PDB file of C-alpha atoms in Angstrom:
ATOM      1  CA  MET A   1      -3.606  -8.913 -13.064  1.00  0.00           C
ATOM      2  CA  LYS A   2      -1.998  -8.070  -9.752  1.00  0.00           C
ATOM      3  CA  PHE A   3       1.471  -8.983 -11.301  1.00  0.00           C
ATOM      4  CA  ALA A   4       1.270  -6.288 -13.845  1.00  0.00           C
ATOM      5  CA  LYS A   5       0.082  -3.752 -11.342  1.00  0.00           C
ATOM      6  CA  THR A   6       2.860  -4.060  -9.064  1.00  0.00           C
ATOM      7  CA  ALA A   7       5.013  -4.296 -12.082  1.00  0.00           C
ATOM      8  CA  ALA A   8       3.742  -1.210 -13.553  1.00  0.00           C
ATOM      9  CA  GLY A   9       4.017   0.774 -10.237  1.00  0.00           C
ATOM     10  CA  LEU A  10       7.286  -0.411  -9.868  1.00  0.00           C
ATOM     11  CA  CYS A  11       8.310   1.303 -13.314  1.00  0.00           C
ATOM     12  CA  LEU A  12       6.499   4.358 -12.422  1.00  0.00           C
ATOM     13  CA  LEU A  13       8.484   4.523  -9.332  1.00  0.00           C
ATOM     14  CA  LEU A  14      11.735   4.314 -11.244  1.00  0.00           C
ATOM     15  CA  ALA A  15      10.666   6.482 -13.828  1.00  0.00           C
ATOM     16  CA  VAL A  16       9.997   9.166 -10.854  1.00  0.00           C
ATOM     17  CA  ALA A  17      12.894   7.804  -8.756  1.00  0.00           C
ATOM     18  CA  GLY A  18      15.039   8.745 -11.730  1.00  0.00           C
ATOM     19  CA  CYS A  19      13.604  12.331 -12.425  1.00  0.00           C
ATOM     20  CA  ALA A  20      13.779  13.689  -8.755  1.00  0.00           C
ATOM     21  CA  GLY A  21      17.426  12.918  -8.203  1.00  0.00           C
ATOM     22  CA  PRO A  22      19.073  10.176  -5.953  1.00  0.00           C
ATOM     23  CA  SER A  23      16.027   9.497  -3.864  1.00  0.00           C
ATOM     24  CA  VAL A  24      12.129  10.314  -3.226  1.00  0.00           C
ATOM     25  CA  ALA A  25      10.558  10.663   0.033  1.00  0.00           C
ATOM     26  CA  VAL A  26       7.445   8.400   0.826  1.00  0.00           C
ATOM     27  CA  THR A  27       5.255   9.691   4.240  1.00  0.00           C
ATOM     28  CA  PRO A  28       4.914   6.579   5.695  1.00  0.00           C
ATOM     29  CA  ASP A  29       1.268   5.122   6.258  1.00  0.00           C
ATOM     30  CA  GLU A  30       1.209   2.642   9.433  1.00  0.00           C
ATOM     31  CA  ASN A  31      -1.268   0.401   7.454  1.00  0.00           C
ATOM     32  CA  LEU A  32       1.296  -0.432   4.185  1.00  0.00           C
ATOM     33  CA  THR A  33       3.628  -2.298   4.382  1.00  0.00           C
ATOM     34  CA  VAL A  34       7.857  -1.512   3.425  1.00  0.00           C
ATOM     35  CA  GLU A  35       7.089  -2.686  -0.590  1.00  0.00           C
ATOM     36  CA  GLN A  36       3.625  -1.056  -0.300  1.00  0.00           C
ATOM     37  CA  ARG A  37       5.250   2.296   0.527  1.00  0.00           C
ATOM     38  CA  ALA A  38       7.779   1.983  -2.085  1.00  0.00           C
ATOM     39  CA  GLU A  39       5.013   2.182  -4.798  1.00  0.00           C
ATOM     40  CA  THR A  40       3.488   5.661  -3.606  1.00  0.00           C
ATOM     41  CA  PRO A  41       6.821   8.316  -3.740  1.00  0.00           C
ATOM     42  CA  ASN A  42       6.574  12.119  -3.216  1.00  0.00           C
ATOM     43  CA  ALA A  43       9.540  14.329  -3.894  1.00  0.00           C
ATOM     44  CA  SER A  44      11.651  16.482  -1.048  1.00  0.00           C
ATOM     45  CA  ALA A  45      14.300  17.509  -0.460  1.00  0.00           C
ATOM     46  CA  ALA A  46      15.151  16.396   3.128  1.00  0.00           C
ATOM     47  CA  ALA A  47      12.947  13.786   4.722  1.00  0.00           C
ATOM     48  CA  ALA A  48      11.112  14.052   8.847  1.00  0.00           C
ATOM     49  CA  PHE A  49      12.652  11.039  10.692  1.00  0.00           C
ATOM     50  CA  GLY A  50      10.007   8.158   9.902  1.00  0.00           C
ATOM     51  CA  THR A  51       9.637   8.443   6.451  1.00  0.00           C
ATOM     52  CA  GLN A  52      10.922   6.058   3.685  1.00  0.00           C
ATOM     53  CA  ARG A  53      13.291   7.329   0.861  1.00  0.00           C
ATOM     54  CA  VAL A  54      14.025   5.029  -1.878  1.00  0.00           C
ATOM     55  CA  TRP A  55      16.555   5.213  -4.398  1.00  0.00           C
ATOM     56  CA  THR A  56      16.849   4.498  -8.231  1.00  0.00           C
ATOM     57  CA  SER A  57      17.919   1.031  -7.483  1.00  0.00           C
ATOM     58  CA  GLY A  58      14.954  -0.134  -5.548  1.00  0.00           C
ATOM     59  CA  LEU A  59      16.819  -0.073  -2.085  1.00  0.00           C
ATOM     60  CA  SER A  60      14.890   1.930   0.176  1.00  0.00           C
ATOM     61  CA  VAL A  61      15.516   2.920   3.966  1.00  0.00           C
ATOM     62  CA  VAL A  62      13.078   4.115   7.050  1.00  0.00           C
ATOM     63  CA  VAL A  63      14.795   6.233   9.751  1.00  0.00           C
ATOM     64  CA  SER A  64      13.098   6.065  13.338  1.00  0.00           C
ATOM     65  CA  ALA A  65      12.558   8.879  15.068  1.00  0.00           C
ATOM     66  CA  PRO A  66      14.965   8.903  17.517  1.00  0.00           C
ATOM     67  CA  ARG A  67      14.803   7.811  21.445  1.00  0.00           C
ATOM     68  CA  SER A  68      16.996   8.718  23.857  1.00  0.00           C
ATOM     69  CA  LEU A  69      19.093   6.580  25.772  1.00  0.00           C
ATOM     70  CA  SER A  70      21.214   6.764  28.765  1.00  0.00           C
ATOM     71  CA  PRO A  71      24.470   5.107  27.829  1.00  0.00           C
ATOM     72  CA  SER A  72      26.315   2.285  30.143  1.00  0.00           C
ATOM     73  CA  GLU A  73      29.591   2.832  31.709  1.00  0.00           C
ATOM     74  CA  THR A  74      31.547   0.827  28.806  1.00  0.00           C
ATOM     75  CA  ALA A  75      29.652   2.721  25.970  1.00  0.00           C
ATOM     76  CA  ILE A  76      32.601   4.400  23.455  1.00  0.00           C
ATOM     77  CA  PRO A  77      32.928   6.989  23.347  1.00  0.00           C
ATOM     78  CA  PRO A  78      31.696   7.872  26.707  1.00  0.00           C
ATOM     79  CA  ALA A  79      28.398  10.201  26.504  1.00  0.00           C
ATOM     80  CA  LYS A  80      25.908  11.278  28.742  1.00  0.00           C
ATOM     81  CA  ARG A  81      22.936  10.879  26.415  1.00  0.00           C
ATOM     82  CA  THR A  82      22.575   8.988  23.256  1.00  0.00           C
ATOM     83  CA  ALA A  83      19.769   9.432  20.355  1.00  0.00           C
ATOM     84  CA  VAL A  84      19.075   5.788  19.052  1.00  0.00           C
ATOM     85  CA  PHE A  85      17.391   5.618  15.691  1.00  0.00           C
ATOM     86  CA  THR A  86      16.151   2.433  13.911  1.00  0.00           C
ATOM     87  CA  ILE A  87      17.280   1.964   9.889  1.00  0.00           C
ATOM     88  CA  THR A  88      15.387  -0.354   8.108  1.00  0.00           C
ATOM     89  CA  VAL A  89      16.592  -1.371   4.985  1.00  0.00           C
ATOM     90  CA  TYR A  90      14.056  -2.754   2.106  1.00  0.00           C
ATOM     91  CA  ASN A  91      15.963  -4.514  -0.823  1.00  0.00           C
ATOM     92  CA  GLY A  92      14.140  -3.692  -3.574  1.00  0.00           C
ATOM     93  CA  SER A  93      17.015  -4.704  -5.557  1.00  0.00           C
ATOM     94  CA  LYS A  94      17.040  -7.466  -8.129  1.00  0.00           C
ATOM     95  CA  THR A  95      20.615  -8.152  -6.482  1.00  0.00           C
ATOM     96  CA  PRO A  96      21.599  -9.484  -2.420  1.00  0.00           C
ATOM     97  CA  TYR A  97      22.773  -6.229  -0.648  1.00  0.00           C
ATOM     98  CA  ARG A  98      24.802  -6.027   2.551  1.00  0.00           C
ATOM     99  CA  PRO A  99      23.654  -3.245   5.073  1.00  0.00           C
ATOM    100  CA  SER A 100      26.967  -2.950   6.427  1.00  0.00           C
ATOM    101  CA  GLN A 101      27.790  -1.000   3.078  1.00  0.00           C
ATOM    102  CA  LEU A 102      25.541   2.028   4.410  1.00  0.00           C
ATOM    103  CA  ALA A 103      27.506   5.227   4.947  1.00  0.00           C
ATOM    104  CA  VAL A 104      25.810   6.948   7.961  1.00  0.00           C
ATOM    105  CA  LYS A 105      26.747  10.570   9.195  1.00  0.00           C
ATOM    106  CA  ALA A 106      25.301  11.828  11.885  1.00  0.00           C
ATOM    107  CA  THR A 107      25.014  15.710  13.316  1.00  0.00           C
ATOM    108  CA  ALA A 108      23.550  17.260  16.320  1.00  0.00           C
ATOM    109  CA  ASP A 109      22.954  20.766  16.027  1.00  0.00           C
ATOM    110  CA  ASP A 110      25.145  21.176  12.841  1.00  0.00           C
ATOM    111  CA  GLN A 111      28.044  19.638  14.775  1.00  0.00           C
ATOM    112  CA  GLN A 112      29.293  16.123  13.743  1.00  0.00           C
ATOM    113  CA  ALA A 113      27.569  13.551  16.401  1.00  0.00           C
ATOM    114  CA  ALA A 114      29.875  10.497  16.965  1.00  0.00           C
ATOM    115  CA  GLU A 115      28.709   7.291  16.964  1.00  0.00           C
ATOM    116  CA  LEU A 116      28.260   5.493  19.919  1.00  0.00           C
ATOM    117  CA  LEU A 117      29.137   1.847  20.465  1.00  0.00           C
ATOM    118  CA  ASP A 118      27.212   0.043  24.124  1.00  0.00           C
ATOM    119  CA  SER A 119      27.767  -3.205  23.693  1.00  0.00           C
ATOM    120  CA  VAL A 120      25.579  -3.748  26.934  1.00  0.00           C
ATOM    121  CA  GLN A 121      22.661  -1.914  25.429  1.00  0.00           C
ATOM    122  CA  GLY A 122      22.663  -3.935  22.443  1.00  0.00           C
ATOM    123  CA  LEU A 123      24.210  -0.879  20.464  1.00  0.00           C
ATOM    124  CA  ASN A 124      27.181  -2.939  17.797  1.00  0.00           C
ATOM    125  CA  GLY A 125      27.297  -0.335  15.177  1.00  0.00           C
ATOM    126  CA  LEU A 126      26.768  -0.544  11.832  1.00  0.00           C
ATOM    127  CA  ALA A 127      30.229  -2.917  11.339  1.00  0.00           C
ATOM    128  CA  SER A 128      27.798  -5.918  13.258  1.00  0.00           C
ATOM    129  CA  ALA A 129      25.403  -5.673   9.797  1.00  0.00           C
ATOM    130  CA  ILE A 130      27.173  -8.943   8.106  1.00  0.00           C
ATOM    131  CA  ALA A 131      24.214 -10.844   6.833  1.00  0.00           C
ATOM    132  CA  GLU A 132      23.319 -10.185   3.007  1.00  0.00           C
ATOM    133  CA  LEU A 133      20.052  -9.092   2.302  1.00  0.00           C
ATOM    134  CA  PRO A 134      18.151 -11.215  -0.327  1.00  0.00           C
ATOM    135  CA  PRO A 135      16.021  -9.074  -3.032  1.00  0.00           C
ATOM    136  CA  GLY A 136      12.397  -8.594  -1.548  1.00  0.00           C
ATOM    137  CA  ARG A 137      13.429  -8.527   2.134  1.00  0.00           C
ATOM    138  CA  ASP A 138      14.075  -6.148   4.830  1.00  0.00           C
ATOM    139  CA  THR A 139      16.076  -5.609   7.931  1.00  0.00           C
ATOM    140  CA  GLN A 140      16.454  -3.203  10.969  1.00  0.00           C
ATOM    141  CA  LEU A 141      19.565  -2.023  12.343  1.00  0.00           C
ATOM    142  CA  GLN A 142      19.936   0.049  15.437  1.00  0.00           C
ATOM    143  CA  LEU A 143      22.579   2.973  15.443  1.00  0.00           C
ATOM    144  CA  ALA A 144      23.274   5.110  18.069  1.00  0.00           C
ATOM    145  CA  PHE A 145      24.999   8.808  19.095  1.00  0.00           C
ATOM    146  CA  ALA A 146      26.045  10.823  21.419  1.00  0.00           C
ATOM    147  CA  VAL A 147      24.416  13.842  21.760  1.00  0.00           C
ATOM    148  CA  PRO A 148      24.018  16.731  24.300  1.00  0.00           C
ATOM    149  CA  GLU A 149      21.779  16.267  26.986  1.00  0.00           C
ATOM    150  CA  THR A 150      19.058  19.208  25.799  1.00  0.00           C
ATOM    151  CA  PRO A 151      17.447  18.061  22.941  1.00  0.00           C
ATOM    152  CA  VAL A 152      19.117  19.027  19.486  1.00  0.00           C
ATOM    153  CA  LYS A 153      18.456  19.137  16.180  1.00  0.00           C
ATOM    154  CA  MET A 154      19.583  15.984  14.299  1.00  0.00           C
ATOM    155  CA  THR A 155      20.587  15.071  10.471  1.00  0.00           C
ATOM    156  CA  LEU A 156      21.364  11.709   9.319  1.00  0.00           C
ATOM    157  CA  THR A 157      23.000  11.323   6.093  1.00  0.00           C
ATOM    158  CA  ILE A 158      22.934   8.340   4.581  1.00  0.00           C
ATOM    159  CA  GLN A 159      24.271   6.741   1.036  1.00  0.00           C
ATOM    160  CA  PRO A 160      23.747   3.223   0.114  1.00  0.00           C
ATOM    161  CA  GLY A 161      26.532   2.323  -1.326  1.00  0.00           C
ATOM    162  CA  GLY A 162      29.172   3.744   1.193  1.00  0.00           C
ATOM    163  CA  HIS A 163      30.854   7.502   0.969  1.00  0.00           C
ATOM    164  CA  ASP A 164      30.434   9.173  -3.019  1.00  0.00           C
ATOM    165  CA  GLN A 165      28.765   6.020  -4.180  1.00  0.00           C
ATOM    166  CA  ASN A 166      25.609   6.687  -4.300  1.00  0.00           C
ATOM    167  CA  ALA A 167      23.785  10.036  -4.057  1.00  0.00           C
ATOM    168  CA  PRO A 168      23.095  10.898  -0.025  1.00  0.00           C
ATOM    169  CA  THR A 169      19.863  11.265   1.461  1.00  0.00           C
ATOM    170  CA  VAL A 170      18.794  12.805   4.308  1.00  0.00           C
ATOM    171  CA  PHE A 171      16.683  12.440   7.512  1.00  0.00           C
ATOM    172  CA  GLU A 172      16.249  15.279  10.031  1.00  0.00           C
ATOM    173  CA  GLY A 173      14.386  15.989  13.165  1.00  0.00           C
ATOM    174  CA  GLN A 174      14.584  16.593  17.159  1.00  0.00           C
ATOM    175  CA  ALA A 175      16.508  14.146  19.361  1.00  0.00           C
TER     176      ALA A 175
END
């Protein structure tokens, strides 16, 4: 019975996601698992940080609210402040997924924000996500972007299959 409900929920999710465009937003409920949250979509244009986005393939992402960090002296590019995001990728599809396929573009106050690499602080970028993600599993990636010292409006645009491969989804908020 539980399988039937789960299957029905997934079918409904895929139907709603297909009608809603590239992805649907899900307001997070801390008491639900990533899999359960994917079953309760709520469409919107841009998602706030902390919201889950689900593509029709079943792949989903949640971008955390950023945390501010002072980069080390070895950070590339040099910056006074960085905004660090945790991106949780859940593979709800039937095939393995490589998180390194994600295309992530960031802006700070409508200006492109450079991805910051800082191996001293464990910020090795998207290229370090080399392991395949099996169906039904999730993983977390930490990405950092150079930002001004004062708070800024940030957007992260994510495409799961790389640039121009899937419809993009946008996350936004203060950093």
